[in-house]
Coordinates of C-alpha atoms in Angstrom, one line a residue:
X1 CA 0.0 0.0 0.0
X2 CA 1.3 3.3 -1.2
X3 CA 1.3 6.4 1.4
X4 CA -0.9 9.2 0.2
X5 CA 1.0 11.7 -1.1
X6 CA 0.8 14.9 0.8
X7 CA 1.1 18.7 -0.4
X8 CA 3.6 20.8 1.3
X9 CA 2.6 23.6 4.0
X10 CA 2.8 27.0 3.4
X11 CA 6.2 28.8 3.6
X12 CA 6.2 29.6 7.4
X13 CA 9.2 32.2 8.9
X14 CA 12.1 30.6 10.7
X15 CA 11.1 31.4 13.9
X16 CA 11.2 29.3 17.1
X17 CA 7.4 28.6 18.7
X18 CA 6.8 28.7 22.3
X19 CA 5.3 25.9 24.1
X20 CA 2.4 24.6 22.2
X21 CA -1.3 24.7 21.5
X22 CA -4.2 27.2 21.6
X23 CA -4.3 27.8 25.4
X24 CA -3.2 31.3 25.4
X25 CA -5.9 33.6 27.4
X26 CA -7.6 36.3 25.8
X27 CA -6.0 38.8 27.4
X28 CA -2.6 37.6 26.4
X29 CA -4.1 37.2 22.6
X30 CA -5.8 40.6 22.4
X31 CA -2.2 42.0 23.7
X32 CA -0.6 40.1 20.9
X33 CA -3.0 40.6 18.5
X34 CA -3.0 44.5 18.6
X35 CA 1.1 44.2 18.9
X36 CA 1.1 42.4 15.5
X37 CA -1.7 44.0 13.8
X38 CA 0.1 47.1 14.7
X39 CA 3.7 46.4 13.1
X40 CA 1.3 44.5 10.1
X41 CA -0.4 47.9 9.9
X42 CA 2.8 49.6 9.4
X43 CA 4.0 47.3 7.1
X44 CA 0.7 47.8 5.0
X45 CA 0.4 51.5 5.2
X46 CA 4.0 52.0 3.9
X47 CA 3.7 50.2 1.3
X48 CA 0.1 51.4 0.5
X49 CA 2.0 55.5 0.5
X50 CA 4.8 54.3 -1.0
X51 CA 2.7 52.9 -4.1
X52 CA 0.3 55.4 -4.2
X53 CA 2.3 58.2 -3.6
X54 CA 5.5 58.0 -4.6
X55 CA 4.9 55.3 -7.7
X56 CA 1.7 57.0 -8.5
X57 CA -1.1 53.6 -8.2
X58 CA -4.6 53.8 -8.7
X59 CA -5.9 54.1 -4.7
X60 CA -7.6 50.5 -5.1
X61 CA -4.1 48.8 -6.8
X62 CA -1.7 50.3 -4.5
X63 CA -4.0 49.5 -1.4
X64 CA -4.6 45.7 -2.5
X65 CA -0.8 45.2 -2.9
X66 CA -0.3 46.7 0.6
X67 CA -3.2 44.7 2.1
X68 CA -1.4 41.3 1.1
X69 CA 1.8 42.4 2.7
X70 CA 0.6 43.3 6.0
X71 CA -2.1 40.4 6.0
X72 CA 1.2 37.7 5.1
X73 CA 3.0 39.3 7.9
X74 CA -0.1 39.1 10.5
X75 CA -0.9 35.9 9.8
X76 CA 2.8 34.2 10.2
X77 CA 3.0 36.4 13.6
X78 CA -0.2 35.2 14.8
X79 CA -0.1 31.7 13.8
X80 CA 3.3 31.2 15.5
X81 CA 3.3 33.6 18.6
X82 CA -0.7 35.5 19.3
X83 CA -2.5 32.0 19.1
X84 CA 0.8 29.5 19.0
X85 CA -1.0 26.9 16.5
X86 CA 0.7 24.3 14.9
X87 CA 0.8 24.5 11.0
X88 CA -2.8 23.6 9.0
X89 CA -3.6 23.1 5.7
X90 CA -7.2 23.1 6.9
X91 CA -6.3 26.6 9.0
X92 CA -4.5 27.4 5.8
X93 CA -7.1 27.4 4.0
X94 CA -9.6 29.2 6.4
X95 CA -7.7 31.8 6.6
X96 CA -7.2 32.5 3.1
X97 CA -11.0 32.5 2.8
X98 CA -10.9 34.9 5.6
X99 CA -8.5 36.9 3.8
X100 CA -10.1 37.0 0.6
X101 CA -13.5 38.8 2.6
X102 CA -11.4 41.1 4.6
X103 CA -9.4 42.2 1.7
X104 CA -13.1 43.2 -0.1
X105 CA -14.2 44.7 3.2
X106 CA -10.9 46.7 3.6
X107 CA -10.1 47.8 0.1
X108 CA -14.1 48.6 -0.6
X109 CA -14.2 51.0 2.5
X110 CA -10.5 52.2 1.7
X111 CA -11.9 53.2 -1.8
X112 CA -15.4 54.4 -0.8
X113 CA -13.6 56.7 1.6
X114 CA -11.0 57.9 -0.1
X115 CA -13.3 59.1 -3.0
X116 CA -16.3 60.5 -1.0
X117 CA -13.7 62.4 1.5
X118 CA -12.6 65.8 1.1
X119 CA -9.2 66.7 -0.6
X120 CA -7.4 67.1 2.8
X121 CA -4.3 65.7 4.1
X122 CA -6.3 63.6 6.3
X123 CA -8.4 61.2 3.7
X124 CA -5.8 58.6 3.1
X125 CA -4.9 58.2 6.7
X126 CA -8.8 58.1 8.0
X127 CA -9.6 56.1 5.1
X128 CA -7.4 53.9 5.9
X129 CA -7.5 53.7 9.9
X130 CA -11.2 53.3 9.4
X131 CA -11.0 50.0 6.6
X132 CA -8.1 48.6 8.8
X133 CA -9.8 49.0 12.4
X134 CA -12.9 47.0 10.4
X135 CA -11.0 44.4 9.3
X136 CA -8.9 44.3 11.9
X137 CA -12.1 43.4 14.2
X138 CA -13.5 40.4 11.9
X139 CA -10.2 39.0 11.7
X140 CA -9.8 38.5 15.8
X141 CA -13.0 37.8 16.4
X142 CA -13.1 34.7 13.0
X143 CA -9.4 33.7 14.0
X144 CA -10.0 32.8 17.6
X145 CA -13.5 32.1 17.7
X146 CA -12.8 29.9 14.6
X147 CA -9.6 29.1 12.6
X148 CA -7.4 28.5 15.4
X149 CA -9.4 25.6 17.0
X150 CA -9.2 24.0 13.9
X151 CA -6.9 21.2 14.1

């Protein structure tokens, strides 16, 4: 009998896990969660004003670019050190589906935003804090409600 063969997991960062599993509290998640959202935020909002601004991208171009940066970097942070899960396909998977609706979520109300606001040095920043605080909110409440009690 011939063993099944079996796709490889995602590309994960080389980084060493703490002691296992899913039993981190939820203050200790929410605390790690906002840590790593913030530096993903950055991450995402750089390259969002870098693109836009400096390269000169359509708003909704620039912003879905950025939005896969910061989201790649959130999810190997949380995976690893918010919720400390072992590596999924089906969590994998979950959470690009997750992705793919916070993405539309974020980049819709980026867009809607950015074109119904005024012409002021504060639309891209609002537009922004107000698509990534959205997003930001379905992806705690999905991931540990949901994707990381998958096993």
């Amino acid at each position: 009998m011939q063993a099944e063969p079996h796709l490889p997991l995602p590309a994960e960062l080389p980084l060493v896990d703490e002691p296992g599993g899913t039993d981190v509290d939820l203050k200790t998640q929410i605390i790690r969660f906002t840590l790593t959202g913030g530096l993903s935020a950055v991450v995402d909002y750089g390259i969002y004003s870098f693109l836009l601004n400096l390269i000169g991208l359509p708003v909704s171009v620039a912003k879905s670019i950025s939005f896969i940066a910061g989201t790649t970097t959130a999810y190997l942070i949380n995976r690893r050190w918010t919720f400390q899960a072992p590596p999924s396909r089906a969590r994998f998977i979950a959470v690009v589906l997750l992705y793919a609706v916070t993405f539309a979520v974020q980049v819709g109300i980026n867009q809607v935003l950015y074109a119904t606001l005024s012409d002021d040095w504060w639309r891209q920043p609002l537009a922004f804090v107000i698509a990534q605080g959205t997003a930001t909110v379905i992806n705690f409440v999905v991931q540990r409600l949901v994707i990381f009690k998958l096993r």
